[in-house]
Coordinates of C-alpha atoms in Angstrom, one line a residue:
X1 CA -71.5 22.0 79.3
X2 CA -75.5 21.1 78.9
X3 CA -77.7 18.1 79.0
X4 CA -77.9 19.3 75.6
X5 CA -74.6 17.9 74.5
X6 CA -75.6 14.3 73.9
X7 CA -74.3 13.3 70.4
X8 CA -72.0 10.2 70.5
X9 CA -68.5 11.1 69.0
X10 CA -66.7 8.2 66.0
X11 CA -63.8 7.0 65.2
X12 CA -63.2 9.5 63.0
X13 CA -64.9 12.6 65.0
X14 CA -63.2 15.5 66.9
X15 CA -62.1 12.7 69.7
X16 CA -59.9 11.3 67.3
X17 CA -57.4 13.9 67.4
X18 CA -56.9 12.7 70.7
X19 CA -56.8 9.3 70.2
X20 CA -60.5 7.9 70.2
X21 CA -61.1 5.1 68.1
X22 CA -63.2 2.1 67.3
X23 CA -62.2 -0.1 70.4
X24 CA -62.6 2.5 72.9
X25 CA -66.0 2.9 71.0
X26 CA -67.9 -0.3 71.5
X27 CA -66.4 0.0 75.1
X28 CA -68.4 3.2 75.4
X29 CA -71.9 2.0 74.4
X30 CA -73.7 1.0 77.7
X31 CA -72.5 4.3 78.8
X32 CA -73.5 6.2 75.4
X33 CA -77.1 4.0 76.0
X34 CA -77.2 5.7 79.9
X35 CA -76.9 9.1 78.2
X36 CA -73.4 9.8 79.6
X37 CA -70.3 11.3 77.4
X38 CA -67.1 10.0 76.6
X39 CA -64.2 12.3 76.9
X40 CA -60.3 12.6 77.9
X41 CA -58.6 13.8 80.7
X42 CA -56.1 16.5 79.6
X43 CA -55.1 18.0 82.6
X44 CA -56.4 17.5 86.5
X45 CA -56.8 20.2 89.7
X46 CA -57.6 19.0 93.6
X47 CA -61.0 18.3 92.2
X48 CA -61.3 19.7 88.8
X49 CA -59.8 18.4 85.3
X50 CA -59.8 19.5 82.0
X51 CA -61.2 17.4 79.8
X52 CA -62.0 17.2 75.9
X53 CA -65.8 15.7 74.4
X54 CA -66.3 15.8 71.4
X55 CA -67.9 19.1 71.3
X56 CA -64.6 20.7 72.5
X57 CA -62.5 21.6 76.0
X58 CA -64.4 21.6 79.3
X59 CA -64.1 21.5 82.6
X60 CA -65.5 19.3 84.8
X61 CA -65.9 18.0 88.7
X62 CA -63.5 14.8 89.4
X63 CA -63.9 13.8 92.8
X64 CA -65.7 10.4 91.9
X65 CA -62.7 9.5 90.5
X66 CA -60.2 10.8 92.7
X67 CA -58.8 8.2 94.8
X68 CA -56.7 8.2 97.9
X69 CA -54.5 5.9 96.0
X70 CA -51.9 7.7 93.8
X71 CA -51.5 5.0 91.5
X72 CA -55.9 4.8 90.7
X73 CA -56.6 8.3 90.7
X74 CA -57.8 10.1 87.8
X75 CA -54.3 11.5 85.9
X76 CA -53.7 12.7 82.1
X77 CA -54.6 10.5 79.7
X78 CA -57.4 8.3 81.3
X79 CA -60.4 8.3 78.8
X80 CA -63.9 9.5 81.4
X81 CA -67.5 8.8 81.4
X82 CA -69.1 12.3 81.8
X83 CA -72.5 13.0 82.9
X84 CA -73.6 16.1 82.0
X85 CA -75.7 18.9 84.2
X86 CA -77.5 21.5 82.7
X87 CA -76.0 25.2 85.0
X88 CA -73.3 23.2 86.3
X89 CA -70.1 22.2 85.7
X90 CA -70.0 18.4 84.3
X91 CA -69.1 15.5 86.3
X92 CA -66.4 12.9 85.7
X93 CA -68.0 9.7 87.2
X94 CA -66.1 6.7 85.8
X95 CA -62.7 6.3 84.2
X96 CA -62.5 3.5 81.5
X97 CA -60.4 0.3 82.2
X98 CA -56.7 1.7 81.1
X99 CA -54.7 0.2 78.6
X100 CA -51.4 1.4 80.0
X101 CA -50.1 4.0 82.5
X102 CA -46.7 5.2 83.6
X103 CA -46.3 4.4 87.7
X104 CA -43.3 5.5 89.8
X105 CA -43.3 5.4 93.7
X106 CA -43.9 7.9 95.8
X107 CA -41.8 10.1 97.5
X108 CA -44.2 9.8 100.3
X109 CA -43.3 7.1 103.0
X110 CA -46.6 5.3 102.4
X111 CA -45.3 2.3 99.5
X112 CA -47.9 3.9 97.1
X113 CA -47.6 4.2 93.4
X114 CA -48.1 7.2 91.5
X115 CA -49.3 7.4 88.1
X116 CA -47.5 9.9 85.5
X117 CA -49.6 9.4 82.2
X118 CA -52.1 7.2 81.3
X119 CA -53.6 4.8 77.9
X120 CA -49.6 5.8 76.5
X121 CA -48.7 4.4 73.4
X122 CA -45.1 5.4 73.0
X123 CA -43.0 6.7 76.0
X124 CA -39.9 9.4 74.7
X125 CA -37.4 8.5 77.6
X126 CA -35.5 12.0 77.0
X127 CA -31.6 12.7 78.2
X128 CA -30.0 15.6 77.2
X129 CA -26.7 15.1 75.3
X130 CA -25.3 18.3 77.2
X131 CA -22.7 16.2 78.8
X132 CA -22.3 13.0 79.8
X133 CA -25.0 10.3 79.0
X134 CA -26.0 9.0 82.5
X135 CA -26.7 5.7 81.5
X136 CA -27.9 4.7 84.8
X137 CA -31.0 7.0 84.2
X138 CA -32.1 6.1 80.7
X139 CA -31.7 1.9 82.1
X140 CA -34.5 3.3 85.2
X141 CA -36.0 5.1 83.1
X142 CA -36.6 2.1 80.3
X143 CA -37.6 -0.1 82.9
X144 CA -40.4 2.3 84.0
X145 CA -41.5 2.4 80.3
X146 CA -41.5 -1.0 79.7
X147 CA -43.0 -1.6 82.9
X148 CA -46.5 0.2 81.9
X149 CA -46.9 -1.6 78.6
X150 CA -45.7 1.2 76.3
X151 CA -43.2 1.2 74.1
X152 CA -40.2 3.1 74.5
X153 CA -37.9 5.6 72.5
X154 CA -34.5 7.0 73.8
X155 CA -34.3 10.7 72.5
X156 CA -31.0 12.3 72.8
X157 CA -31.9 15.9 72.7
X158 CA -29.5 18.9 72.5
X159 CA -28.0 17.1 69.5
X160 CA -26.0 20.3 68.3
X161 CA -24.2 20.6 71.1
X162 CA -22.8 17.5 71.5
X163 CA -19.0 16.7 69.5
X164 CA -20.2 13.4 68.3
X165 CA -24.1 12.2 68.6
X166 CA -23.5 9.4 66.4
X167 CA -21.2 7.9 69.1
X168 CA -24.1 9.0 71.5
X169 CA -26.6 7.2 70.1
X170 CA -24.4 3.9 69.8
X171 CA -23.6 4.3 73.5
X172 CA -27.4 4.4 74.7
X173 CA -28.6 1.7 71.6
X174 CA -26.1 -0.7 73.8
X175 CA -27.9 0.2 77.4
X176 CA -31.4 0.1 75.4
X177 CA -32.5 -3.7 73.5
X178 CA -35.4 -3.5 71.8
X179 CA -36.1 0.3 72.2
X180 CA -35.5 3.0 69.2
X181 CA -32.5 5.7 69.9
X182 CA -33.0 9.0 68.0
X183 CA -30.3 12.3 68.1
X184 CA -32.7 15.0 68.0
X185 CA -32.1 19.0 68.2
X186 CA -34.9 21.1 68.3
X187 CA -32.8 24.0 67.4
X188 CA -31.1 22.4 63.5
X189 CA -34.1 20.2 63.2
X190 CA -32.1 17.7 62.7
X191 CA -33.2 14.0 64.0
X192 CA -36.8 15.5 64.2
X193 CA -37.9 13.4 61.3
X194 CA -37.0 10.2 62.1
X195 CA -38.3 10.8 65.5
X196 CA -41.4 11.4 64.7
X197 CA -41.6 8.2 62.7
X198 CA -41.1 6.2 65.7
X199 CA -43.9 7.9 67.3
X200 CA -47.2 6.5 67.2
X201 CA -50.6 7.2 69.2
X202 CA -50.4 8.9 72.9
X203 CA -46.8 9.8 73.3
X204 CA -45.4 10.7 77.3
X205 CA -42.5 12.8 77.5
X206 CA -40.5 10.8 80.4
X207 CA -36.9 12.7 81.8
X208 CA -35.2 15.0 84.2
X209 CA -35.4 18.8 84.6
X210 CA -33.8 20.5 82.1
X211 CA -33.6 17.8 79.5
X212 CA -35.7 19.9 76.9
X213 CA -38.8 18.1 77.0
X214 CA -40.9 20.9 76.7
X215 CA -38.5 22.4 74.0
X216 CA -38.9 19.2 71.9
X217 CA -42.8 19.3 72.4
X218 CA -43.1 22.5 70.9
X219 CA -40.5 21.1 68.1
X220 CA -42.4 18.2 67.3
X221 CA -46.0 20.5 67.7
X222 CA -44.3 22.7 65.6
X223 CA -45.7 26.1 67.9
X224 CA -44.4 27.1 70.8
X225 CA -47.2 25.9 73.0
X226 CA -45.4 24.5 76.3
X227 CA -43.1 26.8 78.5
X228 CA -39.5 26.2 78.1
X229 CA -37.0 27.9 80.8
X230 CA -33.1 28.5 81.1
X231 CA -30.8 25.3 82.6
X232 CA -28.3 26.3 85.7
X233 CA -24.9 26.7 84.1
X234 CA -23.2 25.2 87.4
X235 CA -25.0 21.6 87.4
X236 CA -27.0 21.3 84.2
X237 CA -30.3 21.6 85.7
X238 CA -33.3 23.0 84.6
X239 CA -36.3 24.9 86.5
X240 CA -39.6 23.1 86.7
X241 CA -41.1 24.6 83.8
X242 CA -43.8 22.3 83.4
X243 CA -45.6 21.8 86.4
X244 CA -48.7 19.6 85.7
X245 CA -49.4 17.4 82.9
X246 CA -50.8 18.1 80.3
X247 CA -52.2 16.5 76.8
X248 CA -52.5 17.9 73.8
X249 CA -53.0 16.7 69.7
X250 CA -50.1 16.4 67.7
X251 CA -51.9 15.5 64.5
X252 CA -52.8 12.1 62.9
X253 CA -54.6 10.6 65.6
X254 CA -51.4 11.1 68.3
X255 CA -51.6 13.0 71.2
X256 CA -48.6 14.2 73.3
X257 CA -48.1 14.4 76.9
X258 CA -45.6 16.5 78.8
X259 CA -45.0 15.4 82.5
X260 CA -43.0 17.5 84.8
X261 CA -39.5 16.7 85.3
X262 CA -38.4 14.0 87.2
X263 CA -35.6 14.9 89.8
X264 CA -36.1 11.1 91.0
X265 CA -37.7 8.3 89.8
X266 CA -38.5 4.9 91.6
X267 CA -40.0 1.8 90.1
X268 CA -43.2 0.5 91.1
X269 CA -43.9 -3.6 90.5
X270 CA -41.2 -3.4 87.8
X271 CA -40.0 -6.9 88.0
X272 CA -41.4 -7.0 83.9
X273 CA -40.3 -3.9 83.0
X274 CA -36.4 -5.0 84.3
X275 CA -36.7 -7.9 82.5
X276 CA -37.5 -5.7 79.3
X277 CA -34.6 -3.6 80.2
X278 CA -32.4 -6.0 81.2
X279 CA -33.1 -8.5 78.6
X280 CA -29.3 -10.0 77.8
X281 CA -29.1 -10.4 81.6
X282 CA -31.9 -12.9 81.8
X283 CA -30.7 -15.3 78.6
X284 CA -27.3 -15.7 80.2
X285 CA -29.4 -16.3 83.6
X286 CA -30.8 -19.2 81.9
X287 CA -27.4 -21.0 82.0
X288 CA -26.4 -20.4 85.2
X289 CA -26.0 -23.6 87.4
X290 CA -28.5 -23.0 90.2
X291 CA -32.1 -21.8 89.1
X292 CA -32.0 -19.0 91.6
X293 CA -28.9 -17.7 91.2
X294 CA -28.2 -14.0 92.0
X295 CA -25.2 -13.0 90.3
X296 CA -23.3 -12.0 93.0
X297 CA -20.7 -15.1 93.9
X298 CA -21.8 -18.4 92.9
X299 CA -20.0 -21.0 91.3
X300 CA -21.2 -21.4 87.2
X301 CA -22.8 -18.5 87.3
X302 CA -23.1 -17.6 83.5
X303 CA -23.5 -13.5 84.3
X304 CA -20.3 -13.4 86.2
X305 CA -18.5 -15.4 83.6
X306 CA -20.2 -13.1 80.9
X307 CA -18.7 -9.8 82.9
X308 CA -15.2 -11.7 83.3
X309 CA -14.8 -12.2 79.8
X310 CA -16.0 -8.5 78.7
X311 CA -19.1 -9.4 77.0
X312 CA -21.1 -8.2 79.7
X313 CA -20.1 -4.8 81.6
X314 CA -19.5 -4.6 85.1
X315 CA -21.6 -1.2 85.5
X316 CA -24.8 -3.0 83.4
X317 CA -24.6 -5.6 86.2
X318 CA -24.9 -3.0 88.9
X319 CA -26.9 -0.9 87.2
X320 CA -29.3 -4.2 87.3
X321 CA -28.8 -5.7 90.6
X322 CA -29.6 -2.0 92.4
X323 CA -32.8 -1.7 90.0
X324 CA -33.9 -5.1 91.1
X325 CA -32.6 -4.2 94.6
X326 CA -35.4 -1.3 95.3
X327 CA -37.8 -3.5 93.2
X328 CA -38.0 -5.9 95.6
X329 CA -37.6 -3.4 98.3
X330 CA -40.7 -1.3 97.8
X331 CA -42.9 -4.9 96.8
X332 CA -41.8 -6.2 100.6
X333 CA -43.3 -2.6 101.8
X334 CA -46.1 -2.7 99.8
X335 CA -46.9 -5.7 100.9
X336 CA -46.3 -4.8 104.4
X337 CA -48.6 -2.0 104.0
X338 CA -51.4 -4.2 102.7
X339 CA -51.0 -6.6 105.6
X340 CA -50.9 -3.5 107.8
X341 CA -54.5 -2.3 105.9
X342 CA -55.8 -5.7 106.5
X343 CA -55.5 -5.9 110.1
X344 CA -56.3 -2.4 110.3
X345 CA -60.0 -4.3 108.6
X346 CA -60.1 -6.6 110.8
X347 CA -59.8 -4.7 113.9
X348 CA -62.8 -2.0 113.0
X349 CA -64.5 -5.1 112.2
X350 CA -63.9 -6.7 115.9
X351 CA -64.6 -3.2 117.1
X352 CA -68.1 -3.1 115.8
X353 CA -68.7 -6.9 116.5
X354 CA -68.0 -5.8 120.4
X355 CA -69.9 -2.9 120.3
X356 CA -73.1 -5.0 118.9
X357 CA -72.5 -7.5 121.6
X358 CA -72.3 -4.8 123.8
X359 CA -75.7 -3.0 122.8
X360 CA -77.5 -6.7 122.6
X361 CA -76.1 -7.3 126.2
X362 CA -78.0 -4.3 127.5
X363 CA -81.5 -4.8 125.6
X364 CA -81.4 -8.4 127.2

């Protein structure tokens, strides 16, 4: 890409396929004014990403906006401020604010978060109706979406080779308030259609290997664009097929984004996002007789009463209480870890301090 590339894109430009509009705009103008590009990150490298300007794909240097913090580096998604060189690859050297983004944990003993997808409209939480629904998985899963400011969507895929969807979708609809349940199969069609109707602008493919989120990409693409590979006959799962993120238009203004699968997924500053999930949980909370009531053994507590007269399941209360159990757990280390970072501050600050004495002892 040149200096030469320096026309500014509109809502209704090449960008727009992948989700520019007229917010993200009038954000852009100081930056448009400074002679810098807008563009969006469809894919990243150890310091490289693929991007898209208006004048097409590129590639382009990223290490001003890499950070060593999972959860703020540059990821798929985030819309860029490119600066242009004329002979050289561009560089990325801002990231607009996001509107949303998809953060897990780590599986890294540091506490940090790590963002999946980013500026997401609509996350597809995706479980495979090749067996059992593991409800467990689609509740972490929802609480992950909510969590980011998304909306979610529960897509049942493998729909034709399941006895009974119908009773498949009613199962999950129960596990899922507020959040859209779809049947799909990529290999009928069927489902496909009123899928894509509750898909609107950047859309994150969210699930476990061998789910068939690839598979449904290229359904809902309509071209076999993203790799799809055979699932283990012994435990269901699939092979890492896709192995980075990446972004690409799927027509009207929405974009789609396949993440890799997710053999494990823990929350990151979820406490919203469990709420969302968890919604039914939190009304009958509100009639409990002590304010901070955990569900667990008090007297008048309205959840336990709600479980021992059926209306609210025994495995949705567990389900909840070890969500908000490794919530809280990974806040306290977080937390430690910041305290931890601060002192580490304030010690390289003393250090210096002591040295500059030190030095203005032996001038004297």
């Amino acid at each position: 890409m040149s200096s030469e590339l320096t026309s500014s894109p509109s809502a209704s430009g090449p960008l727009a396929a992948y989700g520019w509009d007229a917010s993200l705009d009038a954000a852009f103008a100081d930056h448009r004014a400074a002679g810098l590009l807008p563009c969006r990150v469809t894919g990243v490298d150890r310091g490289r990403c693929d991007i898209v300007t208006e004048h097409g794909p590129a590639r382009a240097v990223s290490t001003p906006v890499t950070s060593p913090d999972p959860a703020r580096t540059v990821c798929a998604g985030d819309w860029g401020v490119l600066r242009p060189r004329s002979g050289e690859l561009p560089v990325l050297e801002a990231l607009l604010p996001r509107r949303s983004a998809i953060v897990r944990s780590t599986a890294s003993a540091r506490s940090e978060g790590q963002v999946l997808a980013a500026n997401v409209d609509t996350v597809a939480v995706v479980e495979p109706l090749t067996g059992p629904v593991d409800l467990a998985r689609v509740e972490r899963l929802l609480a992950l979406a909510w969590e980011s400011g998304a909306v979610p969507v529960v897509v049942l895929t493998k729909a034709d080779r399941h006895p009974a969807p119908d009773s498949a979708v009613a199962e999950v609809a129960a596990v899922a308030p507020g959040a859209g349940v779809v049947a799909v199969s990529a290999v009928t069609g069927d489902g496909l259609d009123a899928l894509t109707a509750l898909l609107t602008g950047t859309v994150a493919l969210l699930g476990p290997s061998g789910a068939g989120k690839s598979t449904l990409g290229n359904a809902l693409l309509g071209a076999d664009v993203m790799a799809t590979g055979e699932v283990r006959a012994r435990d269901g799962r699939g092979r890492h097929t896709t192995v980075r993120r990446q972004l690409l238009p799927l027509g009207g203004g929405r974009v789609l984004i396949d993440t890799p699968g997710l053999r494990g997924v823990g929350l990151w500053d979820a406490a919203e996002g469990l709420q969302r999930a968890f919604p039914e949980i939190g009304e009958l909370a509100e009639e409990c007789r002590f304010h901070d009531c955990s569900h667990t053994s008090e007297p008048g507590c309205a959840v336990l009463a709600a479980v021992a007269d059926g209306t609210l399941p025994q495995r949705r209360l567990d389900s909840y209480h070890k969500l908000v159990r490794e919530n809280e757990w990974i806040a306290a280390r977080s937390d430690a870890r910041l305290r931890a970072e601060i002192r580490r501050g304030h010690r390289e600050i003393s250090r210096s301090l002591r040295q500059s004495y030190r030095l203005r002892g032996r001038k004297e």
